[in-house]
mmCIF file of C-alpha atoms and ligand atoms in Angstrom:
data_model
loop_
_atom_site.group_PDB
_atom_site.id
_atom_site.type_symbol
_atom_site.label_atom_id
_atom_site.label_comp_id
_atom_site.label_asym_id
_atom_site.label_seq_id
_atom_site.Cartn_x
_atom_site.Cartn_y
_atom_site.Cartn_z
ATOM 1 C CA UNK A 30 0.000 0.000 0.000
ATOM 2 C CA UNK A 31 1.037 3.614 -0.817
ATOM 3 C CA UNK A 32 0.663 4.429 2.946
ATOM 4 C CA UNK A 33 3.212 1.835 4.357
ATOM 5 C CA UNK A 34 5.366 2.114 1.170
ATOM 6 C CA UNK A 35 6.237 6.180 1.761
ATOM 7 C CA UNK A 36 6.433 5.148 5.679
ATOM 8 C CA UNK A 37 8.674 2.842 5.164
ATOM 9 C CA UNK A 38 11.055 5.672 2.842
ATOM 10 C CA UNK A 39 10.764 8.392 4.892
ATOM 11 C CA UNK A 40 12.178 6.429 7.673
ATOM 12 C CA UNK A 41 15.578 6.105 5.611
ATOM 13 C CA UNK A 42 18.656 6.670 8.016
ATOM 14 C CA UNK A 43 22.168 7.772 6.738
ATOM 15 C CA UNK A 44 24.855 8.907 8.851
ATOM 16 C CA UNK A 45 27.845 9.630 6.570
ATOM 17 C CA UNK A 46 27.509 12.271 3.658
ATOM 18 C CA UNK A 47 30.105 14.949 2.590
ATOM 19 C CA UNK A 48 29.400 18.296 1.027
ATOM 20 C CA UNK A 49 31.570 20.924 -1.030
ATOM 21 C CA UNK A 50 32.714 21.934 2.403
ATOM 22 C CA UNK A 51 35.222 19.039 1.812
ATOM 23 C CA UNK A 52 35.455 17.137 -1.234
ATOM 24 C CA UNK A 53 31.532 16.390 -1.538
ATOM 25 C CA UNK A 54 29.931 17.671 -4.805
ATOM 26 C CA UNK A 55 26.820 19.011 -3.265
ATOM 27 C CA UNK A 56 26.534 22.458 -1.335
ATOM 28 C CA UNK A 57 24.844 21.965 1.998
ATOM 29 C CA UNK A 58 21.536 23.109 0.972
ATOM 30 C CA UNK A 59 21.393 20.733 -2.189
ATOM 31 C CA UNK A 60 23.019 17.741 -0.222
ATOM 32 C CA UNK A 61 19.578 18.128 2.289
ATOM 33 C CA UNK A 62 17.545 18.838 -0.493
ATOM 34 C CA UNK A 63 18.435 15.535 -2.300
ATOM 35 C CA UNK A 64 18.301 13.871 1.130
ATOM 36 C CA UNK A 65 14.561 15.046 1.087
ATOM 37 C CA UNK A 66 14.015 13.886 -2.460
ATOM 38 C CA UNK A 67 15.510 10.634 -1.730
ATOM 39 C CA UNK A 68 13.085 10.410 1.341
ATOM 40 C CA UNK A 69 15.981 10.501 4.234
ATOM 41 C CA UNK A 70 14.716 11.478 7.570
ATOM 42 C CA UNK A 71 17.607 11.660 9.550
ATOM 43 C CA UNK A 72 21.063 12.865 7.603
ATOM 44 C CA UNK A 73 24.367 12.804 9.377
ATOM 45 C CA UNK A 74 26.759 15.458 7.603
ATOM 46 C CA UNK A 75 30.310 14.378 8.163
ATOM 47 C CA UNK A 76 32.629 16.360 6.175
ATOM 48 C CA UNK A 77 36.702 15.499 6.002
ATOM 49 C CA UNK A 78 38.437 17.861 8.962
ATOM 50 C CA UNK A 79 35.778 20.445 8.587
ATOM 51 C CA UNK A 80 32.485 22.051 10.139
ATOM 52 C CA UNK A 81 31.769 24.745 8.129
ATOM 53 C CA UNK A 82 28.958 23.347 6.090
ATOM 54 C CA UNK A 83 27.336 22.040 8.894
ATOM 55 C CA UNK A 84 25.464 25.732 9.300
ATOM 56 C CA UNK A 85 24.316 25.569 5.796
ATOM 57 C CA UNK A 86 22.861 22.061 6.369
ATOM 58 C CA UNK A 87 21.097 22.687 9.457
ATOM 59 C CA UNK A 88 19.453 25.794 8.478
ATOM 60 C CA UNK A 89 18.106 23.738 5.253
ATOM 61 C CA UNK A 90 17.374 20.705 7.139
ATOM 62 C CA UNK A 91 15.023 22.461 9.421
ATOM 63 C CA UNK A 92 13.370 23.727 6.600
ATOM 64 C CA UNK A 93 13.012 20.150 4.897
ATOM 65 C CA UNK A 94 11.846 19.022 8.206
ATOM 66 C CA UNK A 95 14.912 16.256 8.704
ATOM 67 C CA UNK A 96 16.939 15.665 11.435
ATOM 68 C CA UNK A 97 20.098 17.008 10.787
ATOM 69 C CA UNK A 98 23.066 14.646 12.821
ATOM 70 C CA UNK A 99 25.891 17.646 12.866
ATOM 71 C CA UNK A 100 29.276 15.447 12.461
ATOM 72 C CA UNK A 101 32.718 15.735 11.102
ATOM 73 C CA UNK A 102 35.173 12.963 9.834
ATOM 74 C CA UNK A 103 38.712 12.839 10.683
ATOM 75 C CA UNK A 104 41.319 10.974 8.618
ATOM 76 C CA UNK A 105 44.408 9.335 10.308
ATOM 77 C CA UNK A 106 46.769 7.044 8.851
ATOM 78 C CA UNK A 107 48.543 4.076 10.357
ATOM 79 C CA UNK A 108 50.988 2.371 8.528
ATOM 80 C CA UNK A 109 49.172 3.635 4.865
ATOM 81 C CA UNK A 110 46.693 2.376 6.004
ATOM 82 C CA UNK A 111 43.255 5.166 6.147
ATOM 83 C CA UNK A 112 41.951 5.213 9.666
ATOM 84 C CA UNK A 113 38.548 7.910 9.331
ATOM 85 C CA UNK A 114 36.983 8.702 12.991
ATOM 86 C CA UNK A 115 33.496 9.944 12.534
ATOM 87 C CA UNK A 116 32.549 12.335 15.325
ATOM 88 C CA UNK A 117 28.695 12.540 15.925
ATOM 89 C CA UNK A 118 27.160 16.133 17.661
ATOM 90 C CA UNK A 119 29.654 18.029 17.236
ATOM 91 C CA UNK A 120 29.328 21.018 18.405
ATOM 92 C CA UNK A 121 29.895 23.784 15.780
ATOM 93 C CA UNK A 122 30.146 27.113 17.584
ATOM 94 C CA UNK A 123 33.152 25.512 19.882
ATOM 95 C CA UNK A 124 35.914 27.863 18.701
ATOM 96 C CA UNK A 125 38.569 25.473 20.369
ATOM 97 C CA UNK A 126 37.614 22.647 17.893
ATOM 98 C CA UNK A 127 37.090 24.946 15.817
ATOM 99 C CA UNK A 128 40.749 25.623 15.765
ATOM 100 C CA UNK A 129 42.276 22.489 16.361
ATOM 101 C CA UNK A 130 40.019 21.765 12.345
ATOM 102 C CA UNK A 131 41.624 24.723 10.687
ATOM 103 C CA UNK A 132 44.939 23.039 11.601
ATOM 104 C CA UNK A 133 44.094 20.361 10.217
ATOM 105 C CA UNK A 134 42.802 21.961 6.936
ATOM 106 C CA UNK A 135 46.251 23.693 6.419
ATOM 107 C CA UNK A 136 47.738 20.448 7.068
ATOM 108 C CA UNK A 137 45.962 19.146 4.513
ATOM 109 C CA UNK A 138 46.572 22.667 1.724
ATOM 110 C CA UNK A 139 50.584 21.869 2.492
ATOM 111 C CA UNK A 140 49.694 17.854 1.655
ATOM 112 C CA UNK A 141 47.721 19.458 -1.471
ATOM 113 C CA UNK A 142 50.668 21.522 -2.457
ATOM 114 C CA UNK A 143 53.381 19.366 -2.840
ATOM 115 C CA UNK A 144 51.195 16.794 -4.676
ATOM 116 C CA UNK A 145 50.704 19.747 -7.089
ATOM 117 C CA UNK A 146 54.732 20.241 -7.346
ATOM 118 C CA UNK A 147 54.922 16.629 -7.679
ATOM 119 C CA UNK A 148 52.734 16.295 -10.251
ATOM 120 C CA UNK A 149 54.400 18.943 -12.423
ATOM 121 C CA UNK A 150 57.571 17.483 -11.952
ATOM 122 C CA UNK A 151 56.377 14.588 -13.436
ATOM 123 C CA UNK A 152 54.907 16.528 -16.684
ATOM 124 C CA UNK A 153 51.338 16.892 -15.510
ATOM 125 C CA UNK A 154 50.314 20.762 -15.400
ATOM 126 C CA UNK A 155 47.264 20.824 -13.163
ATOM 127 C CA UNK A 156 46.216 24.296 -12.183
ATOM 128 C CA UNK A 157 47.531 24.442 -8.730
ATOM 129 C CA UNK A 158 45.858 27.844 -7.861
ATOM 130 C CA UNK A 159 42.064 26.519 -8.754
ATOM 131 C CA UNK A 160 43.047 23.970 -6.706
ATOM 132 C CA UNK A 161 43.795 25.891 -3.918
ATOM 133 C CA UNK A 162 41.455 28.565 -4.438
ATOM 134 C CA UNK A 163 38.885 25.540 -3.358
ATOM 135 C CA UNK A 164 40.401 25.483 0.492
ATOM 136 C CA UNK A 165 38.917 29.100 1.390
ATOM 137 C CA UNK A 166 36.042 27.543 2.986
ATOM 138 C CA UNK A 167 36.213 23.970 4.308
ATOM 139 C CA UNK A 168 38.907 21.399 3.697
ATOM 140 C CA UNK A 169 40.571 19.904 0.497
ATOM 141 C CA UNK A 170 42.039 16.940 -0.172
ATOM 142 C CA UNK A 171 43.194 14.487 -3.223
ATOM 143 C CA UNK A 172 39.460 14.324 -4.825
ATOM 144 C CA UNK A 173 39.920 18.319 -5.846
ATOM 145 C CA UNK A 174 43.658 17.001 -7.076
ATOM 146 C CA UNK A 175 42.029 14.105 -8.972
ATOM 147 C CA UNK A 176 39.440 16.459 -10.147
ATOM 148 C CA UNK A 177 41.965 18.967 -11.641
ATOM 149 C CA UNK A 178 44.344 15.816 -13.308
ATOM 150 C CA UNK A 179 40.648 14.816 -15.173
ATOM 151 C CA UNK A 180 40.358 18.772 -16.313
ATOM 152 C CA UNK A 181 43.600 18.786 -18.337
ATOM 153 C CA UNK A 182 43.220 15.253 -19.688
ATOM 154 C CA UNK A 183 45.625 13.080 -17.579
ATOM 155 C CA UNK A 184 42.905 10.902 -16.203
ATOM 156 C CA UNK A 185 39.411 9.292 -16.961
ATOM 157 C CA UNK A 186 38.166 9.355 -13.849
ATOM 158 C CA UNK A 187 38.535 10.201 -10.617
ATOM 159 C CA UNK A 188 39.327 6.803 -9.426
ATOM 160 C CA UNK A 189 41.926 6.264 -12.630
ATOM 161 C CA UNK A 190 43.643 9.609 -10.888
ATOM 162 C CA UNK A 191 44.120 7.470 -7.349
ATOM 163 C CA UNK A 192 44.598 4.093 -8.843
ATOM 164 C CA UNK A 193 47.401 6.134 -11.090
ATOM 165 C CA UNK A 194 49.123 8.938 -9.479
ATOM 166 C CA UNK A 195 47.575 9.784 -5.605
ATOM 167 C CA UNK A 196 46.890 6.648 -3.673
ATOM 168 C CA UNK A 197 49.892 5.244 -1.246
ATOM 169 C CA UNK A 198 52.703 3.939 -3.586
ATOM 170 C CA UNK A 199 51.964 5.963 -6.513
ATOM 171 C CA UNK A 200 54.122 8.700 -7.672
ATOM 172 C CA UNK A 201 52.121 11.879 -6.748
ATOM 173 C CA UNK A 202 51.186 9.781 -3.123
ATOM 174 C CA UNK A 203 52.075 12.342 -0.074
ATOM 175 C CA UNK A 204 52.150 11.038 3.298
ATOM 176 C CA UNK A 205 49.897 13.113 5.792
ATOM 177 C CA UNK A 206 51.337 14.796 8.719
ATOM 178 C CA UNK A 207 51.425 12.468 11.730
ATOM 179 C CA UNK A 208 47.811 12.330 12.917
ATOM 180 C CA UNK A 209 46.822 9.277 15.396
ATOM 181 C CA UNK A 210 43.466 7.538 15.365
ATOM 182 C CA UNK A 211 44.065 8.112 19.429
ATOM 183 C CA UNK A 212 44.353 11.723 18.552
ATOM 184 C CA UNK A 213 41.399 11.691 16.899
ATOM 185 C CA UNK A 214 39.002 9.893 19.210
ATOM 186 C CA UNK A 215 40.799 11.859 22.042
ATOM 187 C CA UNK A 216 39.859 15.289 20.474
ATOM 188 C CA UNK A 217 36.025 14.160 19.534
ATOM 189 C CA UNK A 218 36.069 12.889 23.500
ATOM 190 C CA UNK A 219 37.188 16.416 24.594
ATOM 191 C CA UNK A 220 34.457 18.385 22.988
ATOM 192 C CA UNK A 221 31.473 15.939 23.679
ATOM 193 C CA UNK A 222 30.630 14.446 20.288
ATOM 194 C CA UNK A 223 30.513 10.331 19.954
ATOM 195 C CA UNK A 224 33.353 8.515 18.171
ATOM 196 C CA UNK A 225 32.792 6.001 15.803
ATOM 197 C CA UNK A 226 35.570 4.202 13.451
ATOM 198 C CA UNK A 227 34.440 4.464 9.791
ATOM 199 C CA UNK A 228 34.716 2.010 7.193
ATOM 200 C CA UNK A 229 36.451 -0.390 9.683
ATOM 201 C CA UNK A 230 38.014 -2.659 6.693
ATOM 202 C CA UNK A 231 40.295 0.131 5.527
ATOM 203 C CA UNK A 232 42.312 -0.108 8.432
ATOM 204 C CA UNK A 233 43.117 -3.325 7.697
ATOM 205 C CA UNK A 234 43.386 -4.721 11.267
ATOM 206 C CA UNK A 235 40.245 -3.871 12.739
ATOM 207 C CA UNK A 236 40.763 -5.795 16.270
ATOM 208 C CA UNK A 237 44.095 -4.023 16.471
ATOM 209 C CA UNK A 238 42.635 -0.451 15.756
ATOM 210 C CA UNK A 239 39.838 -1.343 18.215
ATOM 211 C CA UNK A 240 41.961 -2.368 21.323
ATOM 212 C CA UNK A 241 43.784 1.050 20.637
ATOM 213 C CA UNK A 242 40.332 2.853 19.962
ATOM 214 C CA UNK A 243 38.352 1.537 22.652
ATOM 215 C CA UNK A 244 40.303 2.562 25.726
ATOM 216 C CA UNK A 245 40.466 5.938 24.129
ATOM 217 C CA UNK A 246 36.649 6.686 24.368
ATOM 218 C CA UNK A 247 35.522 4.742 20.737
ATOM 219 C CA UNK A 248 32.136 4.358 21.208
ATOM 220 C CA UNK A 249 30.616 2.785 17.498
ATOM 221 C CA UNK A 250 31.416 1.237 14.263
ATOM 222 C CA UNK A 251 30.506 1.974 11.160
ATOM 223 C CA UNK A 252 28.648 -1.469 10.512
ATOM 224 C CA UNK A 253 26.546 -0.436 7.799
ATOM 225 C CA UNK A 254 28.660 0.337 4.394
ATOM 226 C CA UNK A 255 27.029 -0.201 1.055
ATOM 227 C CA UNK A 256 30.586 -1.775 -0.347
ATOM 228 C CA UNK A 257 30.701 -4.333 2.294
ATOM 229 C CA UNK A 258 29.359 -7.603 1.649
ATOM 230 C CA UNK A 259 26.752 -9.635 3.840
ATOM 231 C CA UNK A 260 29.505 -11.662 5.328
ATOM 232 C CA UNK A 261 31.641 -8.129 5.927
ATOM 233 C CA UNK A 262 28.414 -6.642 7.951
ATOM 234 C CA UNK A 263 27.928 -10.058 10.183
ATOM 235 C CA UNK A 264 31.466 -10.109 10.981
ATOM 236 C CA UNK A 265 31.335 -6.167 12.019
ATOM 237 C CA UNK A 266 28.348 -6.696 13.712
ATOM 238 C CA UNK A 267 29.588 -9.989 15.663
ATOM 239 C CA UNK A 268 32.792 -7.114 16.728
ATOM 240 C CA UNK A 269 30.265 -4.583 17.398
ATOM 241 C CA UNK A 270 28.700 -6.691 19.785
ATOM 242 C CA UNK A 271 31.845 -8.065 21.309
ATOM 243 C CA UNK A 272 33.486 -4.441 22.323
ATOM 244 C CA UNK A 273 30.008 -3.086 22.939
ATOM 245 C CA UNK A 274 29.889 -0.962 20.437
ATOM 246 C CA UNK A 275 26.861 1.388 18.246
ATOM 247 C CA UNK A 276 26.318 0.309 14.775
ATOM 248 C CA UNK A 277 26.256 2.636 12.808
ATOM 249 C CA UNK A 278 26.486 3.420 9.182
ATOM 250 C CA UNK A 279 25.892 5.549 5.998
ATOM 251 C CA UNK A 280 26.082 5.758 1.965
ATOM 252 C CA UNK A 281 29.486 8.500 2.716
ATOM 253 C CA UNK A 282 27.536 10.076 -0.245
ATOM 254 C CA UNK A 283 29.890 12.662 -1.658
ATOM 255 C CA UNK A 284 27.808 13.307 -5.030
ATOM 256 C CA UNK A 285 25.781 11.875 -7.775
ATOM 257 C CA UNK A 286 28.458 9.845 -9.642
ATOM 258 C CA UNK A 287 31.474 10.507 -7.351
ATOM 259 C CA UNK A 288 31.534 6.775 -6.570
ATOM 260 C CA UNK A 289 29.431 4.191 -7.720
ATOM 261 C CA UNK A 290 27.260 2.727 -4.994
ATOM 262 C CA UNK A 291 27.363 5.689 -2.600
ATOM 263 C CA UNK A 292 24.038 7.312 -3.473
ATOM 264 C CA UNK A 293 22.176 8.384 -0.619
ATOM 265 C CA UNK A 294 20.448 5.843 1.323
ATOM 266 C CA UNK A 295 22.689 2.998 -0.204
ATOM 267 C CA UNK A 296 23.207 1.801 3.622
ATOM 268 C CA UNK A 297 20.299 2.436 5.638
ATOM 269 C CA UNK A 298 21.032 2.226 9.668
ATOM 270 C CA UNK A 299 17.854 0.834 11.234
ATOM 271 C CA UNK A 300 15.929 2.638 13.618
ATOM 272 C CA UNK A 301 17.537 0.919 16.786
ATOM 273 C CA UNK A 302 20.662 2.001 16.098
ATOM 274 C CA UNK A 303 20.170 5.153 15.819
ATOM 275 C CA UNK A 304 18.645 5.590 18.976
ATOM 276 C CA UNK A 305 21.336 4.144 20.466
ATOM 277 C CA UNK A 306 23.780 6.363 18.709
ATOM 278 C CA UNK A 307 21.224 9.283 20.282
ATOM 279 C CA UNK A 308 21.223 7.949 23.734
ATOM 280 C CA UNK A 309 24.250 8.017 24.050
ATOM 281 C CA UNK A 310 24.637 11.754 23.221
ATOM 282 C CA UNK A 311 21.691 12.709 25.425
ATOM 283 C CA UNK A 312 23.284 10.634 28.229
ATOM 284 C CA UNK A 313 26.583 12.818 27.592
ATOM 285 C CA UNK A 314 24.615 16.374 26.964
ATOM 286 C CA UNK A 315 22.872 15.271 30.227
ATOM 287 C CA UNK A 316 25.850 14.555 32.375
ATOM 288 C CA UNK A 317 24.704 10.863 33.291
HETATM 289 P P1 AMP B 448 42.343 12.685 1.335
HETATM 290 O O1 AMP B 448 41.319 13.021 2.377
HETATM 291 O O2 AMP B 448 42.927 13.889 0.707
HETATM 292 O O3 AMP B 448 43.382 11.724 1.826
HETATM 293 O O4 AMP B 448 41.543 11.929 0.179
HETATM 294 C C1 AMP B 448 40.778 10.790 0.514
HETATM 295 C C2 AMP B 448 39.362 10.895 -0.038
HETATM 296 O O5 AMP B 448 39.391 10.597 -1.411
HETATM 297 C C3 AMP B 448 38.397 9.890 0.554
HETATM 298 O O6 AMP B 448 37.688 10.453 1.575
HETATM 299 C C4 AMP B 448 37.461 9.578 -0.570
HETATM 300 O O7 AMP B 448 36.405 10.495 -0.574
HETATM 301 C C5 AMP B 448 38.258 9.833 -1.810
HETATM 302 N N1 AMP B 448 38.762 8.624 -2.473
HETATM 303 C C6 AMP B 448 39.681 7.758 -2.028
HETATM 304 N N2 AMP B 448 39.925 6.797 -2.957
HETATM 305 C C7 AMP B 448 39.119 7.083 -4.003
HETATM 306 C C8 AMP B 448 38.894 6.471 -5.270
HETATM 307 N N3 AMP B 448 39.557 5.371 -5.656
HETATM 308 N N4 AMP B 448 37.976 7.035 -6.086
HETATM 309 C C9 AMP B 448 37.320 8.144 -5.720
HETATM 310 N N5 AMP B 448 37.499 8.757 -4.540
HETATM 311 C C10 AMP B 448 38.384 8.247 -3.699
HETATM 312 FE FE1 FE B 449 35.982 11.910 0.904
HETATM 313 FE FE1 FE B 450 36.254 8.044 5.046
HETATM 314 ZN ZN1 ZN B 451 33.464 9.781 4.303
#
């Protein structure tokens, strides 16, 4: 029935989207308005080392009458391996954090920059100043690179540019400055918002990252990942349960077309878990 059938849509969950505020496609405002369209009813906003679109988003997602999740994503790196630590309810008027993200947003323009002198040492002449131009508001990172390498030819796609030239091993590949997951989770602890390791199979060793994670103040897992397989999401799940973590989850949308399988929605997160993910922020915001 029609009834049951829009029910049923509107209740769709997603917990990990990026906007042009990092390297989404979307502004904040279309991001929740194709959130709407796609029937999402709560939308977690969880741009790369940045909170300035989170403003944008909220504003529109009162509007559009969804709950707007304010979060951020931060990436580490162990051993080449990506390490992202979502940070749920974050609070964006904290000028401390606030800070401590705007030093991470240089660190990544001076990562940015010597791909770009990299890259013309090798032959390819991306425009390094449109590049960089893009870092006045928010953060960039090797999408705007990858973005800039398919402008002048060099690459199909964006995925050809990091399979090519940007991911570890390749020839325009820049370390990041030492960041630790600890770090992370330590600085999302300090300012009240909920920790949660995203994508879990990119670091590699999950149970490691955990047993470092956990004593810091990790309090979910991203469980619920559209390129994971059913066997992935039991085994996260059976993890989940056995650190006592939140599932959580998302599409990590950043566009129509930036990645195949990523459109909104792709991973819903069921009801339960995100009112455990919500608990445990009211339990926090309430001092219990
Ligand atoms: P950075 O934050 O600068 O290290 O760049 C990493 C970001 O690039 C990730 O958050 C993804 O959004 C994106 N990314 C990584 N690998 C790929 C890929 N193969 N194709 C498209 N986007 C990618
Ligand atoms: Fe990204
Ligand atoms: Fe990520
Ligand atoms: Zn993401």
């Amino acid at each position: 029935m029609m009834v049951t059938e829009s029910a049923q849509t509107r209740a769709t969950i997603d917990l990990h989207t990026h906007t042009n505020a990092s390297d989404g496609l979307d502004a904040p405002a279309e991001l929740v308005a194709n959130a709407s369209q796609r029937g999402i009813s709560v939308l977690g906003v969880t741009d790369h080392d940045t909170m300035d679109g989170l403003d944008a988003a909220s504003e529109a997602a009162a509007q559009a009458g969804i709950t707007l999740v304010p979060g951020v994503e931060l990436s580490t790196t162990v051993d080449r391996a990506e390490v992202h630590v979502l940070g749920y309810f974050v609070d964006s008027t904290e000028s401390d954090l606030r800070a401590r993200l705007s030093d991470l947003a240089a660190s990544r323009v001076r990562r940015v920059e010597r791909m770009i002198v990299r890259l013309h040492e090798l032959g390819y002449r991306v425009d390094g100043e449109a590049i960089l131009a893009q870092a006045e508001e928010g953060s960039i990172g090797r999408p705007h690179v990858a973005r800039a390498l398919m402008e002048i030819g060099a690459v199909d796609s964006v995925n050809d540019a990091f399979e090519r030239f940007l991911k570890a091993g390749r020839p325009a590949y820049i370390p990041r400055d030492p960041f630790s997951p600890e770090d992370a989770v330590g600085l999302l602890v300090r300012y009240s918002a909920i920790p949660v390791l995203a994508h879990p199979f990119s670091t590699k060793d999950i149970e490691g990252t955990l047993a470092r994670l956990v004593p810091a103040g990790l309090k979910g897992l991203e469980t619920y990942y559209a390129e994971y397989s059913s066997e992935q999401h039991a085994q996260l799940h059976a993890i989940a349960d056995g650190w006592g973590l939140v599932p959580t989850g998302g599409s990590d949308y950043h566009g129509l077309g930036f990645r195949e399988g990523r459109e909104l929605g792709a991973a819903p997160v069921p009801q339960d878990a995100w009112e455990r993910l919500s608990t445990l922020y009211a339990d926090l915001a309430g001092g219990a």
